[in-house]
Amino acid sequence: MVPPVVFDIDGTLTTEWYRDSNVLDVAPNVLMVTLARSLYKSGVPLVISTARAEWMRTDTETWLELNDIKYDALIMRANDDGRLDCEVKANQLGLIREMFGKPMLWYDDNFDNIAMLKRCDISTIQVSPAGLPYLR
């Protein structure tokens, strides 16, 4: 089985963070969206991991569809989950491992998420505020 590639949404697949009023209007990060499309088309399982709450699922799925981003799983935060994003993403990593195995790569913009993923031996690429991967 091909291991999955995981993408965060806000600040990774998008160039900005959403507000409750603009979820459908956030601008896509063209570079990351193009990469996600190519990976999915080539047969790599694509997982979307987001700290957005579950109540936003319909709008999130609509945004992904409007931007032609296909995926194998969309994993979201529970509505009543007030933990830090990196704690939520750690739980999501466990779910991803159960469903698909260890991710081959994870794209995220959040420094704390990247640090947690590295501690869990997950290869990461951190996306910068300008929407480009950091090159280190």
mmCIF file with all atom_site columns, C-alpha atoms in Angstrom, residues 7-104:
data_model
loop_
_atom_site.group_PDB
_atom_site.id
_atom_site.type_symbol
_atom_site.label_atom_id
_atom_site.label_alt_id
_atom_site.label_comp_id
_atom_site.label_asym_id
_atom_site.label_entity_id
_atom_site.label_seq_id
_atom_site.pdbx_PDB_ins_code
_atom_site.Cartn_x
_atom_site.Cartn_y
_atom_site.Cartn_z
_atom_site.occupancy
_atom_site.B_iso_or_equiv
_atom_site.pdbx_formal_charge
_atom_site.auth_seq_id
_atom_site.auth_comp_id
_atom_site.auth_asym_id
_atom_site.auth_atom_id
_atom_site.pdbx_PDB_model_num
ATOM 1  C CA . PHE A 1 7   ? -2.209  18.411 3.858  1.00 0.00 ? 7   PHE A CA 1
ATOM 2  C CA . ASP A 1 8   ? -3.430  20.971 6.369  1.00 0.00 ? 8   ASP A CA 1
ATOM 3  C CA . ILE A 1 9   ? -5.959  23.461 4.989  1.00 0.00 ? 9   ILE A CA 1
ATOM 4  C CA . ASP A 1 10  ? -5.626  26.945 6.483  1.00 0.00 ? 10  ASP A CA 1
ATOM 5  C CA . GLY A 1 11  ? -2.269  28.512 5.666  1.00 0.00 ? 11  GLY A CA 1
ATOM 6  C CA . THR A 1 12  ? -1.291  25.467 3.614  1.00 0.00 ? 12  THR A CA 1
ATOM 7  C CA . LEU A 1 13  ? -3.902  24.741 0.935  1.00 0.00 ? 13  LEU A CA 1
ATOM 8  C CA . THR A 1 14  ? -5.100  28.319 1.438  1.00 0.00 ? 14  THR A CA 1
ATOM 9  C CA . THR A 1 15  ? -3.104  31.552 1.483  1.00 0.00 ? 15  THR A CA 1
ATOM 10 C CA . GLU A 1 16  ? -5.089  32.921 4.397  1.00 0.00 ? 16  GLU A CA 1
ATOM 11 C CA . TRP A 1 17  ? -6.947  31.782 7.467  1.00 0.00 ? 17  TRP A CA 1
ATOM 12 C CA . TYR A 1 18  ? -10.710 31.604 7.396  1.00 0.00 ? 18  TYR A CA 1
ATOM 13 C CA . ARG A 1 19  ? -13.184 33.557 9.451  1.00 0.00 ? 19  ARG A CA 1
ATOM 14 C CA . ASP A 1 20  ? -16.598 32.021 10.041 1.00 0.00 ? 20  ASP A CA 1
ATOM 15 C CA . SER A 1 21  ? -18.009 34.443 7.475  1.00 0.00 ? 21  SER A CA 1
ATOM 16 C CA . ASN A 1 22  ? -15.569 33.682 4.639  1.00 0.00 ? 22  ASN A CA 1
ATOM 17 C CA . VAL A 1 23  ? -14.917 29.937 4.693  1.00 0.00 ? 23  VAL A CA 1
ATOM 18 C CA . LEU A 1 24  ? -15.975 29.546 1.070  1.00 0.00 ? 24  LEU A CA 1
ATOM 19 C CA . ASP A 1 25  ? -14.048 32.622 -0.078 1.00 0.00 ? 25  ASP A CA 1
ATOM 20 C CA . VAL A 1 26  ? -10.523 31.952 1.233  1.00 0.00 ? 26  VAL A CA 1
ATOM 21 C CA . ALA A 1 27  ? -7.949  32.037 -1.546 1.00 0.00 ? 27  ALA A CA 1
ATOM 22 C CA . PRO A 1 28  ? -6.267  28.774 -2.562 1.00 0.00 ? 28  PRO A CA 1
ATOM 23 C CA . ASN A 1 29  ? -2.509  28.429 -2.405 1.00 0.00 ? 29  ASN A CA 1
ATOM 24 C CA . VAL A 1 30  ? -2.020  27.566 -6.076 1.00 0.00 ? 30  VAL A CA 1
ATOM 25 C CA . LEU A 1 31  ? 1.309   25.795 -5.548 1.00 0.00 ? 31  LEU A CA 1
ATOM 26 C CA . MET A 1 32  ? 0.011   23.532 -2.768 1.00 0.00 ? 32  MET A CA 1
ATOM 27 C CA . VAL A 1 33  ? -3.319  22.883 -4.509 1.00 0.00 ? 33  VAL A CA 1
ATOM 28 C CA . THR A 1 34  ? -1.529  21.917 -7.729 1.00 0.00 ? 34  THR A CA 1
ATOM 29 C CA . LEU A 1 35  ? 0.731   19.573 -5.765 1.00 0.00 ? 35  LEU A CA 1
ATOM 30 C CA . ALA A 1 36  ? -2.221  17.965 -3.962 1.00 0.00 ? 36  ALA A CA 1
ATOM 31 C CA . ARG A 1 37  ? -4.048  17.424 -7.256 1.00 0.00 ? 37  ARG A CA 1
ATOM 32 C CA . SER A 1 38  ? -0.958  15.841 -8.853 1.00 0.00 ? 38  SER A CA 1
ATOM 33 C CA . LEU A 1 39  ? -0.367  13.500 -5.931 1.00 0.00 ? 39  LEU A CA 1
ATOM 34 C CA . TYR A 1 40  ? -4.001  12.364 -5.879 1.00 0.00 ? 40  TYR A CA 1
ATOM 35 C CA . LYS A 1 41  ? -4.039  11.877 -9.657 1.00 0.00 ? 41  LYS A CA 1
ATOM 36 C CA . SER A 1 42  ? -0.877  9.747  -9.419 1.00 0.00 ? 42  SER A CA 1
ATOM 37 C CA . GLY A 1 43  ? -2.547  7.396  -6.956 1.00 0.00 ? 43  GLY A CA 1
ATOM 38 C CA . VAL A 1 44  ? -1.054  8.630  -3.687 1.00 0.00 ? 44  VAL A CA 1
ATOM 39 C CA . PRO A 1 45  ? -3.660  8.547  -0.887 1.00 0.00 ? 45  PRO A CA 1
ATOM 40 C CA . LEU A 1 46  ? -4.393  12.152 0.061  1.00 0.00 ? 46  LEU A CA 1
ATOM 41 C CA . VAL A 1 47  ? -5.565  13.035 3.555  1.00 0.00 ? 47  VAL A CA 1
ATOM 42 C CA . ILE A 1 48  ? -6.760  16.462 4.622  1.00 0.00 ? 48  ILE A CA 1
ATOM 43 C CA . SER A 1 49  ? -6.109  17.108 8.324  1.00 0.00 ? 49  SER A CA 1
ATOM 44 C CA . THR A 1 50  ? -7.588  20.295 9.722  1.00 0.00 ? 50  THR A CA 1
ATOM 45 C CA . ALA A 1 51  ? -8.168  21.883 13.100 1.00 0.00 ? 51  ALA A CA 1
ATOM 46 C CA . ARG A 1 52  ? -11.441 23.296 11.757 1.00 0.00 ? 52  ARG A CA 1
ATOM 47 C CA . ALA A 1 53  ? -14.394 22.120 13.813 1.00 0.00 ? 53  ALA A CA 1
ATOM 48 C CA . GLU A 1 54  ? -16.698 19.390 12.538 1.00 0.00 ? 54  GLU A CA 1
ATOM 49 C CA . TRP A 1 55  ? -19.612 21.856 12.245 1.00 0.00 ? 55  TRP A CA 1
ATOM 50 C CA . MET A 1 56  ? -17.689 23.407 9.333  1.00 0.00 ? 56  MET A CA 1
ATOM 51 C CA . ARG A 1 57  ? -17.526 20.132 7.368  1.00 0.00 ? 57  ARG A CA 1
ATOM 52 C CA . THR A 1 58  ? -20.103 21.038 4.699  1.00 0.00 ? 58  THR A CA 1
ATOM 53 C CA . ASP A 1 59  ? -18.471 24.387 3.889  1.00 0.00 ? 59  ASP A CA 1
ATOM 54 C CA . THR A 1 60  ? -15.006 22.813 4.000  1.00 0.00 ? 60  THR A CA 1
ATOM 55 C CA . GLU A 1 61  ? -16.041 20.026 1.612  1.00 0.00 ? 61  GLU A CA 1
ATOM 56 C CA . THR A 1 62  ? -17.624 22.628 -0.663 1.00 0.00 ? 62  THR A CA 1
ATOM 57 C CA . TRP A 1 63  ? -14.414 24.709 -0.685 1.00 0.00 ? 63  TRP A CA 1
ATOM 58 C CA . LEU A 1 64  ? -12.350 21.622 -1.514 1.00 0.00 ? 64  LEU A CA 1
ATOM 59 C CA . GLU A 1 65  ? -14.757 20.729 -4.335 1.00 0.00 ? 65  GLU A CA 1
ATOM 60 C CA . LEU A 1 66  ? -14.791 24.295 -5.708 1.00 0.00 ? 66  LEU A CA 1
ATOM 61 C CA . ASN A 1 67  ? -10.998 24.149 -5.844 1.00 0.00 ? 67  ASN A CA 1
ATOM 62 C CA . ASP A 1 68  ? -10.970 20.672 -7.420 1.00 0.00 ? 68  ASP A CA 1
ATOM 63 C CA . ILE A 1 69  ? -9.108  19.067 -4.518 1.00 0.00 ? 69  ILE A CA 1
ATOM 64 C CA . LYS A 1 70  ? -9.918  15.384 -4.308 1.00 0.00 ? 70  LYS A CA 1
ATOM 65 C CA . TYR A 1 71  ? -8.973  13.394 -1.215 1.00 0.00 ? 71  TYR A CA 1
ATOM 66 C CA . ASP A 1 72  ? -9.339  10.034 0.463  1.00 0.00 ? 72  ASP A CA 1
ATOM 67 C CA . ALA A 1 73  ? -10.149 11.353 3.945  1.00 0.00 ? 73  ALA A CA 1
ATOM 68 C CA . LEU A 1 74  ? -11.021 14.664 5.574  1.00 0.00 ? 74  LEU A CA 1
ATOM 69 C CA . ILE A 1 75  ? -10.265 14.599 9.292  1.00 0.00 ? 75  ILE A CA 1
ATOM 70 C CA . MET A 1 76  ? -11.625 17.439 11.409 1.00 0.00 ? 76  MET A CA 1
ATOM 71 C CA . ARG A 1 77  ? -11.638 18.566 15.045 1.00 0.00 ? 77  ARG A CA 1
ATOM 72 C CA . ALA A 1 78  ? -14.627 17.563 17.185 1.00 0.00 ? 78  ALA A CA 1
ATOM 73 C CA . ASN A 1 79  ? -17.024 20.437 17.815 1.00 0.00 ? 79  ASN A CA 1
ATOM 74 C CA . ASP A 1 80  ? -16.364 20.506 21.560 1.00 0.00 ? 80  ASP A CA 1
ATOM 75 C CA . ASP A 1 81  ? -12.573 20.048 21.324 1.00 0.00 ? 81  ASP A CA 1
ATOM 76 C CA . GLY A 1 82  ? -10.845 23.092 22.785 1.00 0.00 ? 82  GLY A CA 1
ATOM 77 C CA . ARG A 1 83  ? -7.342  21.636 22.843 1.00 0.00 ? 83  ARG A CA 1
ATOM 78 C CA . LEU A 1 84  ? -4.341  23.173 21.129 1.00 0.00 ? 84  LEU A CA 1
ATOM 79 C CA . ASP A 1 85  ? -4.101  22.495 17.401 1.00 0.00 ? 85  ASP A CA 1
ATOM 80 C CA . CYS A 1 86  ? -0.962  20.378 17.869 1.00 0.00 ? 86  CYS A CA 1
ATOM 81 C CA . GLU A 1 87  ? -2.818  18.130 20.338 1.00 0.00 ? 87  GLU A CA 1
ATOM 82 C CA . VAL A 1 88  ? -5.710  17.754 17.903 1.00 0.00 ? 88  VAL A CA 1
ATOM 83 C CA . LYS A 1 89  ? -3.291  16.972 15.062 1.00 0.00 ? 89  LYS A CA 1
ATOM 84 C CA . ALA A 1 90  ? -1.538  14.344 17.238 1.00 0.00 ? 90  ALA A CA 1
ATOM 85 C CA . ASN A 1 91  ? -4.875  12.540 17.601 1.00 0.00 ? 91  ASN A CA 1
ATOM 86 C CA . GLN A 1 92  ? -5.535  12.925 13.890 1.00 0.00 ? 92  GLN A CA 1
ATOM 87 C CA . LEU A 1 93  ? -2.138  11.372 13.180 1.00 0.00 ? 93  LEU A CA 1
ATOM 88 C CA . GLY A 1 94  ? -3.244  8.322  15.173 1.00 0.00 ? 94  GLY A CA 1
ATOM 89 C CA . LEU A 1 95  ? -6.404  8.037  13.076 1.00 0.00 ? 95  LEU A CA 1
ATOM 90 C CA . ILE A 1 96  ? -4.436  8.410  9.854  1.00 0.00 ? 96  ILE A CA 1
ATOM 91 C CA . ARG A 1 97  ? -2.028  5.662  10.925 1.00 0.00 ? 97  ARG A CA 1
ATOM 92 C CA . GLU A 1 98  ? -4.980  3.352  11.666 1.00 0.00 ? 98  GLU A CA 1
ATOM 93 C CA . MET A 1 99  ? -6.639  4.087  8.325  1.00 0.00 ? 99  MET A CA 1
ATOM 94 C CA . PHE A 1 100 ? -3.654  4.354  5.954  1.00 0.00 ? 100 PHE A CA 1
ATOM 95 C CA . GLY A 1 101 ? -0.413  3.611  7.795  1.00 0.00 ? 101 GLY A CA 1
ATOM 96 C CA . LYS A 1 102 ? 2.396   6.049  8.518  1.00 0.00 ? 102 LYS A CA 1
ATOM 97 C CA . PRO A 1 103 ? 2.229   9.161  6.308  1.00 0.00 ? 103 PRO A CA 1
ATOM 98 C CA . MET A 1 104 ? 5.106   9.558  3.881  1.00 0.00 ? 104 MET A CA 1
#
